[in-house]
PDB file of C-alpha atoms and ligand atoms in Angstrom:
ATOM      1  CA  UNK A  10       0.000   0.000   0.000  1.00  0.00           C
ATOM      2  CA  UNK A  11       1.877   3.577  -0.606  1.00  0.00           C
ATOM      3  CA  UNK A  12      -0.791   5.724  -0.120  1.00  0.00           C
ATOM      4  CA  UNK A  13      -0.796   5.666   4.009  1.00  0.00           C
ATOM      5  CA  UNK A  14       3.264   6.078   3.480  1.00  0.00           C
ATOM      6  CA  UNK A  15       2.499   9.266   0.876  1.00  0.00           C
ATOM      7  CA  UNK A  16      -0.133  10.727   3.483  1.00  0.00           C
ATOM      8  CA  UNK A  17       2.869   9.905   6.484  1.00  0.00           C
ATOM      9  CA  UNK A  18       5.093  11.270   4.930  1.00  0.00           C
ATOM     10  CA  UNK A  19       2.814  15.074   3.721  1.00  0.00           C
ATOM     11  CA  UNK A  20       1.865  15.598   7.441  1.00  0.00           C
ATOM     12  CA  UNK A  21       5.737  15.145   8.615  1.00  0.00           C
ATOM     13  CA  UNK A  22       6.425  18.362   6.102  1.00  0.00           C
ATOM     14  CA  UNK A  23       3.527  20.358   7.313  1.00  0.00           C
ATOM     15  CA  UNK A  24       3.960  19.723  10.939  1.00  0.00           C
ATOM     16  CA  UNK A  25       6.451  22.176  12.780  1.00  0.00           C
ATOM     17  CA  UNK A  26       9.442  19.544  14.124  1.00  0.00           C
ATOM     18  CA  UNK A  27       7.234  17.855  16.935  1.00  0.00           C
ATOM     19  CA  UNK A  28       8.231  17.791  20.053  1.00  0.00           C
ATOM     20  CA  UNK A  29      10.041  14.538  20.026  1.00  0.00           C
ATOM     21  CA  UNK A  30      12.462  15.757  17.163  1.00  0.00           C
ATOM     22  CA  UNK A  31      13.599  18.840  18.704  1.00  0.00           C
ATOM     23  CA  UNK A  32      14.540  16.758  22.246  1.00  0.00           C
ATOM     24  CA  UNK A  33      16.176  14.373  20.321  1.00  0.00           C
ATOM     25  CA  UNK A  34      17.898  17.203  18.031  1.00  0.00           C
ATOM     26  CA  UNK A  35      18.984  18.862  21.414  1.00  0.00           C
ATOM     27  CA  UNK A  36      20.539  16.546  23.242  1.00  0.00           C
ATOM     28  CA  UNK A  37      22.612  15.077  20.076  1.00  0.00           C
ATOM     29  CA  UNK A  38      26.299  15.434  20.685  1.00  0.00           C
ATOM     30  CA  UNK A  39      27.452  16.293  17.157  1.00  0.00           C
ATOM     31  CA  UNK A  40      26.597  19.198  14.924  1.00  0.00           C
ATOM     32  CA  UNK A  41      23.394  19.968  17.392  1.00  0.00           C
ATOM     33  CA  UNK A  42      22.115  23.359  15.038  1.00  0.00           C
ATOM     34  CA  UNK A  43      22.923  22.497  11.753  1.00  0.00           C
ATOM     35  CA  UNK A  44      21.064  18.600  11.564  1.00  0.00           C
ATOM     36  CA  UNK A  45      18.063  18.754  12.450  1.00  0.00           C
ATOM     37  CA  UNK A  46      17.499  21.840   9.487  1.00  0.00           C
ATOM     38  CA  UNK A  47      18.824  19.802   7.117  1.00  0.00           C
ATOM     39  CA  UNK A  48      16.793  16.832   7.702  1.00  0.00           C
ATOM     40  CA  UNK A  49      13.879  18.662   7.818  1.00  0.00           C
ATOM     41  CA  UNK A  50      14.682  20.363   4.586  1.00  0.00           C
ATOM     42  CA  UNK A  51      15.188  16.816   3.203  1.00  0.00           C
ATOM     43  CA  UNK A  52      12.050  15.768   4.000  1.00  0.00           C
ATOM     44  CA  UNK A  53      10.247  18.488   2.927  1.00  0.00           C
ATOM     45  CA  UNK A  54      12.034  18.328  -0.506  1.00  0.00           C
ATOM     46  CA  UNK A  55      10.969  15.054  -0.979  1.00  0.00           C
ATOM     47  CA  UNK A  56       7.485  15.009   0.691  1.00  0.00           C
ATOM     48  CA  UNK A  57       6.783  18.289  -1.232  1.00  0.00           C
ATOM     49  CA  UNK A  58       7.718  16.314  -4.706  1.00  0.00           C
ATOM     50  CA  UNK A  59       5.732  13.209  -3.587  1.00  0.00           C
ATOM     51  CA  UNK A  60       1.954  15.157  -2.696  1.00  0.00           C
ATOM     52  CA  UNK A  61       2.872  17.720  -6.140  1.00  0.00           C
ATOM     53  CA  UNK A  62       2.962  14.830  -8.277  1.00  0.00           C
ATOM     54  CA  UNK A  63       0.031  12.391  -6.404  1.00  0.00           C
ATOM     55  CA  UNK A  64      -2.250  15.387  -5.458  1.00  0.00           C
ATOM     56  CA  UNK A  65      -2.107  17.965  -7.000  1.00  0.00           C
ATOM     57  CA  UNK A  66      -4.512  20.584  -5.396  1.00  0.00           C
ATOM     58  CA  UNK A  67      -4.437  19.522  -1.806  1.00  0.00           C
ATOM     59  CA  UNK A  68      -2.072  22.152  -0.569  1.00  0.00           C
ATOM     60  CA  UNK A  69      -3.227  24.839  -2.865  1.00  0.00           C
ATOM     61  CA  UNK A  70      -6.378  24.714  -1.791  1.00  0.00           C
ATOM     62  CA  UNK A  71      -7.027  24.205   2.066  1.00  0.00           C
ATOM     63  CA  UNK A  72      -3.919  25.646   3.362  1.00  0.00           C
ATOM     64  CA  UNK A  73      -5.092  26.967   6.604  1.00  0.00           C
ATOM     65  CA  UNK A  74      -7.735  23.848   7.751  1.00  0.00           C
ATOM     66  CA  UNK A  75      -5.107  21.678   7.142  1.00  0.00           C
ATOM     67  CA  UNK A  76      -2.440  23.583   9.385  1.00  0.00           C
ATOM     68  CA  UNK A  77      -5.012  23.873  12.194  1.00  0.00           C
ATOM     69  CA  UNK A  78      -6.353  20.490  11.932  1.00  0.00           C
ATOM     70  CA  UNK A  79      -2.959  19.315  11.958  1.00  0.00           C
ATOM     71  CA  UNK A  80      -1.880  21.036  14.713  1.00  0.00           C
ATOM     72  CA  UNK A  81      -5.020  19.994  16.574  1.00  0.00           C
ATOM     73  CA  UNK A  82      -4.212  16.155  15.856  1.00  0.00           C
ATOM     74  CA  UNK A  83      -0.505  16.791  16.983  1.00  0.00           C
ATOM     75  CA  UNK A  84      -1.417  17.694  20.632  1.00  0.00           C
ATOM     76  CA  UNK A  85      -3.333  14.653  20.659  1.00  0.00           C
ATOM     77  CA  UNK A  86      -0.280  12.342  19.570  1.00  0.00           C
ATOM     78  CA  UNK A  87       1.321  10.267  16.554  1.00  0.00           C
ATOM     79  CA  UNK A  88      -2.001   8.063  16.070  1.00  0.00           C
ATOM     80  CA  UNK A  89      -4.495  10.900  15.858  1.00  0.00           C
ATOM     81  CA  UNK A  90      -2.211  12.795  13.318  1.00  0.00           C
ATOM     82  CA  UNK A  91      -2.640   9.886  10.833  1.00  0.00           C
ATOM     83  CA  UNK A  92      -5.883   9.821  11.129  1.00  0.00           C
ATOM     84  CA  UNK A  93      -6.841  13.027  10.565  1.00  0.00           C
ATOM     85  CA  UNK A  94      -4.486  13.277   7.720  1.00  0.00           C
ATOM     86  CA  UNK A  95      -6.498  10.057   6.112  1.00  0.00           C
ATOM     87  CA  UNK A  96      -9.657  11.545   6.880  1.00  0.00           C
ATOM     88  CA  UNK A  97      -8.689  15.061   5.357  1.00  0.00           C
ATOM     89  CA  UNK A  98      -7.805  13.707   2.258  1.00  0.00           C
ATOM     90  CA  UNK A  99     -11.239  11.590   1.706  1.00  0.00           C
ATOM     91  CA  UNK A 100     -13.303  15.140   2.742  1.00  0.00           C
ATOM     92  CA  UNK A 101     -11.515  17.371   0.555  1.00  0.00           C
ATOM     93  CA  UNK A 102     -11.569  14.835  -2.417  1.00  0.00           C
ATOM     94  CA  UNK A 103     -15.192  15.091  -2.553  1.00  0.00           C
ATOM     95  CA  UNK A 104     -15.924  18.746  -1.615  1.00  0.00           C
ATOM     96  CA  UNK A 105     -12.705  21.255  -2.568  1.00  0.00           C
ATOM     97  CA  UNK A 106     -13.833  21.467  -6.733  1.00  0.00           C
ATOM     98  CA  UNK A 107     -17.165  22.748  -6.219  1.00  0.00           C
ATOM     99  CA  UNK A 108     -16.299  25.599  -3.728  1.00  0.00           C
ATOM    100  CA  UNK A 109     -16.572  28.770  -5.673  1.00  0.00           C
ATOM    101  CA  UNK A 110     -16.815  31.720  -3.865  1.00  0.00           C
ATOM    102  CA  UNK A 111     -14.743  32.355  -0.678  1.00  0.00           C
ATOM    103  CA  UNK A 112     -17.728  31.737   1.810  1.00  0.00           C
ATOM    104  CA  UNK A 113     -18.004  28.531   0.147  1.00  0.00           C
ATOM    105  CA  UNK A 114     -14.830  27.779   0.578  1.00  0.00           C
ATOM    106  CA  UNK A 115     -14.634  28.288   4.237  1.00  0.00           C
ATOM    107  CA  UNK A 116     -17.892  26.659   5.544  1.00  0.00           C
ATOM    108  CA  UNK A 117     -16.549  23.877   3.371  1.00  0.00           C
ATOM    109  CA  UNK A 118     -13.227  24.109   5.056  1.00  0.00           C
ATOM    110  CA  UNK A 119     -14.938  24.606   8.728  1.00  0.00           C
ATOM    111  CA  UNK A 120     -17.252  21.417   7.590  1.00  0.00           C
ATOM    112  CA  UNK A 121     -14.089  19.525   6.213  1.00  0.00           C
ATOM    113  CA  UNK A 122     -12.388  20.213   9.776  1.00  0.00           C
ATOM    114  CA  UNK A 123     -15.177  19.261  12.242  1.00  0.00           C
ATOM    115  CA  UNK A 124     -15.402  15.884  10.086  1.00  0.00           C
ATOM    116  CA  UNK A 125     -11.669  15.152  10.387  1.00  0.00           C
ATOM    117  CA  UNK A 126     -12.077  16.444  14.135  1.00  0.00           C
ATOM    118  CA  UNK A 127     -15.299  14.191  15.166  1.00  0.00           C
ATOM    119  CA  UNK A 128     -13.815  11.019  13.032  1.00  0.00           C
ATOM    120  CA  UNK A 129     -10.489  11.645  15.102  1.00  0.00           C
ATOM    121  CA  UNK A 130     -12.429  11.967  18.218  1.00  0.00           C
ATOM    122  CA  UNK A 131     -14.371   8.903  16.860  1.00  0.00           C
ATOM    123  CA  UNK A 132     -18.650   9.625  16.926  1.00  0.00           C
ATOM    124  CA  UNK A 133     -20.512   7.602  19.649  1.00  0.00           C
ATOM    125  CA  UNK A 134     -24.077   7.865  17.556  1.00  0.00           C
ATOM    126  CA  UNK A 135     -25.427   4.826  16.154  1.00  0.00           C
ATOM    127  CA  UNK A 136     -27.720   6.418  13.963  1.00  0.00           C
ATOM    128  CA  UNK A 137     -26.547   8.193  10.708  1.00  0.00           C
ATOM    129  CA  UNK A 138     -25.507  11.829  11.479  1.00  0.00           C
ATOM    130  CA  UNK A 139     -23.863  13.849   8.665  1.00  0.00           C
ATOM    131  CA  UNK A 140     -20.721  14.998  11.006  1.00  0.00           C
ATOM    132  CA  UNK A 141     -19.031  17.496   8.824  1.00  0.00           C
ATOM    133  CA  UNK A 142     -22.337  19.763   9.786  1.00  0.00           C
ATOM    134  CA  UNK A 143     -20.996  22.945  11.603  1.00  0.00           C
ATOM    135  CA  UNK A 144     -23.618  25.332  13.791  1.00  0.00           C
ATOM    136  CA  UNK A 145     -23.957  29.119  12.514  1.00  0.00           C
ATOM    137  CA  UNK A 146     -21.914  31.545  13.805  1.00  0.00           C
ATOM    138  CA  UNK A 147     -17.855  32.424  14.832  1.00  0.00           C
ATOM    139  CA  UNK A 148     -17.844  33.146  18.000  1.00  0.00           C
ATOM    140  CA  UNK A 149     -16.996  31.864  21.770  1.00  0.00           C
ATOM    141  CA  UNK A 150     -21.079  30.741  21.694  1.00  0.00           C
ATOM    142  CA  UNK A 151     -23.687  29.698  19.499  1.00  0.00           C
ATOM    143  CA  UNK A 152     -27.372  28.915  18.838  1.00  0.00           C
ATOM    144  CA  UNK A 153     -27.754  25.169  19.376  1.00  0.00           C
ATOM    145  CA  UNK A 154     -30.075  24.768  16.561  1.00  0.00           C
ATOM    146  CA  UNK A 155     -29.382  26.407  12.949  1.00  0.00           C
ATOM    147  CA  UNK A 156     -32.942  27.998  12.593  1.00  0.00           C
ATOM    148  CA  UNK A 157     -34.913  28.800  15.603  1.00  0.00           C
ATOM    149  CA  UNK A 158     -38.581  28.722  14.229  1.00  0.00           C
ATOM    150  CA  UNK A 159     -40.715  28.087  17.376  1.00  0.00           C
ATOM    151  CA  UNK A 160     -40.316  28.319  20.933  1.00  0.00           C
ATOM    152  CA  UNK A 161     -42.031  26.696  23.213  1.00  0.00           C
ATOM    153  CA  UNK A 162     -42.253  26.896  27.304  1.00  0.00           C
ATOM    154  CA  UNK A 163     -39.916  29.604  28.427  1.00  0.00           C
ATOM    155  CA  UNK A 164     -37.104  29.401  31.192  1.00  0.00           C
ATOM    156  CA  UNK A 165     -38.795  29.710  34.866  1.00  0.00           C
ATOM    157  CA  UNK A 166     -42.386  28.389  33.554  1.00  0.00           C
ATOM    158  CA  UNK A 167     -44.611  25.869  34.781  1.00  0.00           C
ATOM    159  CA  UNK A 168     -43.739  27.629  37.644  1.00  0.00           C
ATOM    160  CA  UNK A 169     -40.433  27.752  38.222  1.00  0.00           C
ATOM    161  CA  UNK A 170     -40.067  24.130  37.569  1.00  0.00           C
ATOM    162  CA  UNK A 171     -38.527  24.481  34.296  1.00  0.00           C
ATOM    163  CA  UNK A 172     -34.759  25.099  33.809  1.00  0.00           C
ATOM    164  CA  UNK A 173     -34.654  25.791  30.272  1.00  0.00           C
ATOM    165  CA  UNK A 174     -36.174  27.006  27.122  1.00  0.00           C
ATOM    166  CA  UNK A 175     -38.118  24.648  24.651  1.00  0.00           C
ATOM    167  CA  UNK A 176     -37.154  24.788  21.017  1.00  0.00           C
ATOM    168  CA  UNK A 177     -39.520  23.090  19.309  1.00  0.00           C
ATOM    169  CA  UNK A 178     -37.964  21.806  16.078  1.00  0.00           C
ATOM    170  CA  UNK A 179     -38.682  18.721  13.483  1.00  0.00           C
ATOM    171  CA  UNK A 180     -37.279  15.408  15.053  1.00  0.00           C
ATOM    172  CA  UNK A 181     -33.807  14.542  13.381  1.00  0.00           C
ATOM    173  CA  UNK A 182     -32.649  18.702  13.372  1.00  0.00           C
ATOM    174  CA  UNK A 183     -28.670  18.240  14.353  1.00  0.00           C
ATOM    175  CA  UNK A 184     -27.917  19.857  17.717  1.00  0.00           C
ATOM    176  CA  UNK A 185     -24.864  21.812  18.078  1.00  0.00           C
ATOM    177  CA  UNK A 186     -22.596  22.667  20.837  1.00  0.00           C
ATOM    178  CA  UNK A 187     -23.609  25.777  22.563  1.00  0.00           C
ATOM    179  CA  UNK A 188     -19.861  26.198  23.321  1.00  0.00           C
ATOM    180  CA  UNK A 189     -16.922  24.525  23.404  1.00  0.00           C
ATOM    181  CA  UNK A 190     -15.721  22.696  26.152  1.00  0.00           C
ATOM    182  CA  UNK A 191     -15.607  19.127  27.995  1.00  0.00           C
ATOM    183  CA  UNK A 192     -18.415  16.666  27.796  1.00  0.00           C
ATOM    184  CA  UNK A 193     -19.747  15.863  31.446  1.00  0.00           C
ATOM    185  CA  UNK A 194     -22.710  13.835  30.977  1.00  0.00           C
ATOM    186  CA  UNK A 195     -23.714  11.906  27.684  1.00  0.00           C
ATOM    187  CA  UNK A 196     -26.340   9.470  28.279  1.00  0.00           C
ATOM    188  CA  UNK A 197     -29.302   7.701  26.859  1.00  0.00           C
ATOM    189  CA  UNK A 198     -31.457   8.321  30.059  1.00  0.00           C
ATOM    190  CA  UNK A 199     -30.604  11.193  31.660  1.00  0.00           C
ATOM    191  CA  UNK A 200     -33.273  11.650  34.283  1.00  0.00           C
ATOM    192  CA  UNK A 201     -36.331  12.787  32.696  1.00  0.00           C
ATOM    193  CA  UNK A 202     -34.431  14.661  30.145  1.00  0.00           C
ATOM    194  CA  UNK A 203     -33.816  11.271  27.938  1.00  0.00           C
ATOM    195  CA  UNK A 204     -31.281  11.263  25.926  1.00  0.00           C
ATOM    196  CA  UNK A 205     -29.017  13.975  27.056  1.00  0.00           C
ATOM    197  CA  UNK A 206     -25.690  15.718  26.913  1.00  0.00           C
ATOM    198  CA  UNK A 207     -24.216  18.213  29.140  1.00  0.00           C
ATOM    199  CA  UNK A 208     -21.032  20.060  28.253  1.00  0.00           C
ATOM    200  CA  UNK A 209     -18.715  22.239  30.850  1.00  0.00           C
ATOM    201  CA  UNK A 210     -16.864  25.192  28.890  1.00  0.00           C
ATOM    202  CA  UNK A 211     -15.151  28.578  30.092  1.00  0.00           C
ATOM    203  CA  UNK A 212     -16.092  32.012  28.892  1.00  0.00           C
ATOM    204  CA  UNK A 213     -14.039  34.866  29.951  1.00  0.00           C
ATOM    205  CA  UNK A 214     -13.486  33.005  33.006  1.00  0.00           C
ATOM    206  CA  UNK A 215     -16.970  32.308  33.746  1.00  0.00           C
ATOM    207  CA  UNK A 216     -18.184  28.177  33.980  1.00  0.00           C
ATOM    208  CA  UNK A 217     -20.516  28.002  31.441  1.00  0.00           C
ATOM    209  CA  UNK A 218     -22.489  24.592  31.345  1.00  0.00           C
ATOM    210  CA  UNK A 219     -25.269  23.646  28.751  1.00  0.00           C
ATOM    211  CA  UNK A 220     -27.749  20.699  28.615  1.00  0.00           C
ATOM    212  CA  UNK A 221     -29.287  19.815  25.344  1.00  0.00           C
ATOM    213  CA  UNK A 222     -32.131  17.182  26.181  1.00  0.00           C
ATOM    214  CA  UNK A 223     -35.077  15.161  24.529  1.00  0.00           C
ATOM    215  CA  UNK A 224     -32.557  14.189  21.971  1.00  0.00           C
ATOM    216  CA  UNK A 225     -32.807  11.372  19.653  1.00  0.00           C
ATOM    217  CA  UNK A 226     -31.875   7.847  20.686  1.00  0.00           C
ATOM    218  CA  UNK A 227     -28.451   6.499  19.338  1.00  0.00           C
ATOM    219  CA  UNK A 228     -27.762  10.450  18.163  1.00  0.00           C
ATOM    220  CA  UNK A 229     -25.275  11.001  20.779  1.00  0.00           C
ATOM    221  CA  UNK A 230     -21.850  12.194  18.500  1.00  0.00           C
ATOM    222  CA  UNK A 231     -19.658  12.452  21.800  1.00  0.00           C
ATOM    223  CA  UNK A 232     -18.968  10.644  24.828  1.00  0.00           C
ATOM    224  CA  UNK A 233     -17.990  11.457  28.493  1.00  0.00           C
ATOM    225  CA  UNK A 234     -14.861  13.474  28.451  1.00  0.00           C
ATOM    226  CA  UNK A 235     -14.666  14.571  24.355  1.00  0.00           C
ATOM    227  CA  UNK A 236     -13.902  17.841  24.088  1.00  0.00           C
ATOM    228  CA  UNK A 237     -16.145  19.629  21.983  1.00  0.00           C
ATOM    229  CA  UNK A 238     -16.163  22.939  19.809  1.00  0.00           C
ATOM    230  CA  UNK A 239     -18.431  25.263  19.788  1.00  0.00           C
ATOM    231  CA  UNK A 240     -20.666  24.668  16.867  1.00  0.00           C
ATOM    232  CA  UNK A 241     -19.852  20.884  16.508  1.00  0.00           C
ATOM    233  CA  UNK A 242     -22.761  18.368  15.687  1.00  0.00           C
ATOM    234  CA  UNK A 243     -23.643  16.505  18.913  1.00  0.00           C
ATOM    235  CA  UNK A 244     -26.985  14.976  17.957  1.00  0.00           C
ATOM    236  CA  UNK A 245     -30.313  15.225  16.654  1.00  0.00           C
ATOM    237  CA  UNK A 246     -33.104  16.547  17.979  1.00  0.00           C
ATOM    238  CA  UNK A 247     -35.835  14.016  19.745  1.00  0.00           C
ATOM    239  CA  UNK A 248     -38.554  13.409  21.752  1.00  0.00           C
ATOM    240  CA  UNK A 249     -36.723  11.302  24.605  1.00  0.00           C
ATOM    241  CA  UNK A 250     -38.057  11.574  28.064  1.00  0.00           C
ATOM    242  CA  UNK A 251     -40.458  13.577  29.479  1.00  0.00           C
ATOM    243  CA  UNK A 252     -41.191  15.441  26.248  1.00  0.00           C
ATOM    244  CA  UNK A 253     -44.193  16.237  24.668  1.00  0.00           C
ATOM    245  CA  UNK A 254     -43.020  16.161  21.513  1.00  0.00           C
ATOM    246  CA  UNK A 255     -40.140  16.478  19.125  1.00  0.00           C
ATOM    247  CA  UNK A 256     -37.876  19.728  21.007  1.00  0.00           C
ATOM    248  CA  UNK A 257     -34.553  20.501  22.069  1.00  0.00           C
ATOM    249  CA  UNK A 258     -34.985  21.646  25.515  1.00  0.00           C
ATOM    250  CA  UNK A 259     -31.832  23.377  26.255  1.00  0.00           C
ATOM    251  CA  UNK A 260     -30.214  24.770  29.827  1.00  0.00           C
ATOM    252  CA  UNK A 261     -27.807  27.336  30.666  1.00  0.00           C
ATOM    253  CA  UNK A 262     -25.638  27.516  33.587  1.00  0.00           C
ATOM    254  CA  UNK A 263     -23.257  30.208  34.548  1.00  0.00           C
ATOM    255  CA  UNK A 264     -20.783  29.543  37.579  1.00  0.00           C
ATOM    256  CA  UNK A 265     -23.730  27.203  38.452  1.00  0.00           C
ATOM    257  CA  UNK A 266     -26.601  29.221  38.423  1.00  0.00           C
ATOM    258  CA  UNK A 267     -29.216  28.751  36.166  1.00  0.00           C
ATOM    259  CA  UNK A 268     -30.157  31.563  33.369  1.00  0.00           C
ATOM    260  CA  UNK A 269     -32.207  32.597  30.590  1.00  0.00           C
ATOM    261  CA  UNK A 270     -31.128  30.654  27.701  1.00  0.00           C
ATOM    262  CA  UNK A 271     -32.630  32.379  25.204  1.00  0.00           C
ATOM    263  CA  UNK A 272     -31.067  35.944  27.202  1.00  0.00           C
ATOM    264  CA  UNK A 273     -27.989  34.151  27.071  1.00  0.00           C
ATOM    265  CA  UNK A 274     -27.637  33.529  23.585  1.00  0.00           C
ATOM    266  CA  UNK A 275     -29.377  36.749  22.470  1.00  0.00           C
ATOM    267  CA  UNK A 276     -26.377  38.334  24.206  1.00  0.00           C
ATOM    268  CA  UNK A 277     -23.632  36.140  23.161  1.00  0.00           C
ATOM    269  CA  UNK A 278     -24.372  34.053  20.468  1.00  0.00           C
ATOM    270  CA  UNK A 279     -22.834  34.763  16.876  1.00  0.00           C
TER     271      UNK A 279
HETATM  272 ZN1   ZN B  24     -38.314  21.841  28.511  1.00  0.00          ZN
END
C-alpha cells in the first residue's frame, strides 16, 4: 500500500518539528544546530515532490484547515495525526472542486475540519448523522439549533419548575454545541431529560455549562470526556423523556446558576 506512506510522509512536512524531534535534536552530541534543518529540509524536498505529483490541489487549496487540523491532531499524539491526515484527504476529495466563492470555501473548510475532528475523536451515535455539519456563527457561543422557528415553554415556567427554554424543532434537526468545552454527561437516560448531553466550557473566566435534552436515541456524537467545539454536531433533535413532543430543551448555567437561555444567547451568540 503507498498511499498511508504518501499521506505519512505530507503531514511530517507540514507539521512544525514535533516535540520529540527537537529533544532528540537537542541533546545530540554532534553538529546539534545544523542537523536537524537539514533533515527537515530533506524531507520536505521530498514530501513536497511526492503530494505535487500524487495530489495535486491539496495544498493549494485548504492551506489553513489543514495547518489547524494538523496542529489539533498533533497535541493529541502520533495516532491521531494519521488519522486526521487520512480523513482530510477523503473530505476534501469530494468537496474542494465545487467551492466557488470564498464563503463557500470556508464553511466547506470549517465542515471539512469538524469531520476530520469528530472522526479523530471517533462519533458515539449509532444512527446516521452527517458529522461534517458545523452550527452558525464564529464566536466563543452559538445557537444550538441552525434555525430557531418556534419556541415553546420559556425558562422559569410551569412555575419555576422548568430550567430551560423549549425549542420546538422537526425530530432529526442536528444539535450543536452551545460552546466549546468538555463533555460531562452523555447518556441515553438522563433523568427525565432522555437522551441527554451536558457540556462544561469557560467564557471569559466564567463556567458556562449547557444541557441539550429530549434528543434522539443512538444520536449522541460524543462521549464522556470529548472535548467539543463550539458549533460541533452533537446529535439530533428528539422526543426522549419527558417530552411532549419532538424539542430541544436546552439549559444554561453560569458559575452554576441557572439563566435565561434564550437571554444568554441573544447576548452572546454569533
Ligand atoms: Zn423543557
Amino acid at each position: 500500500m503507498r498511499r498511508p506512506a504518501r499521506r505519512r510522509a505530507e503531514v511530517a512536512t507540514r507539521t512544525a518539528p514535533a516535540p520529540a524531534q527537537r529533544s532528540a535534536a537537542s541533546t545530540r552530541p554532534a553538529a546539534p544546530k545544523r542537523r536537524p534543518l537539514r533533515s527537515l529540509a530533506t524531507l520536505a524536498i521530498v514530501a513536497g515532490l511526492v503530494a505535487a505529483v500524487g495530489i495535486p490541489a491539496y495544498g493549494a487549496l485548504v492551506p489553513e484547515t489543514d495547518a489547524k487540523t494538523i496542529q489539533q491532531a498533533a497535541e493529541e499524539g502520533a495516532q491521531s495525526l494519521i488519522v486526521a491526515s487520512e480523513v482530510k484527504s477523503s473530505v476534501l476529495q469530494r468537496d474542494s472542486y465545487s467551492a466557488t466563492t470564498e464563503a463557500e470555501i470556508a464553511k466547506k473548510k470549517a465542515a471539512a475540519a469538524a469531520a476530520a475532528r469528530a472522526k479523530m475523536l471517533g462519533s458515539t451515535a449509532s444512527v446516521n448523522i452527517d458529522l461534517s455539519l458545523v452550527g452558525p456563527g464564529t464566536g466563543p457561543v452559538r445557537w444550538p439549533l441552525a434555525k430557531i422557528t418556534r419556541i415553546g415553554d420559556g425558562f422559569m415556567s410551569r412555575g419555576g419548575a422548568h430550567h430551560g427554554v423549549d425549542l420546538i424543532s422537526p425530530g432529526g434537526t442536528p444539535i450543536f454545541a452551545s460552546t466549546s468545552g468538555v463533555v460531562r454527561v452523555s447518556q441515553e437516560s438522563y433523568y427525565g431529560y432522555g437522551v441527554a448531553i451536558v457540556i462544561d466550557g469557560v467564557i471569559d473566566g466564567r463556567k458556562v455549562s449547557t444541557l441539550y435534552s429530549h434528543m434522539r436515541y443512538g444520536s449522541r456524537t460524543v462521549g464522556v470526556g470529548t472535548h467539543v467545539q463550539a458549533g460541533q454536531v452533537i446529535g439530533l433533535v428528539g422526543a426522549t423523556g419527558r417530552a411532549f413532543g419532538n424539542h430541544l430543551h436546552f439549559e444554561v448555567k453560569i458559575n452554576g446558576s441557572l439563566v435565561d437561555p434564550i437571554a444568554f444567547l441573544r447576548a452572546n451568540a454569533g
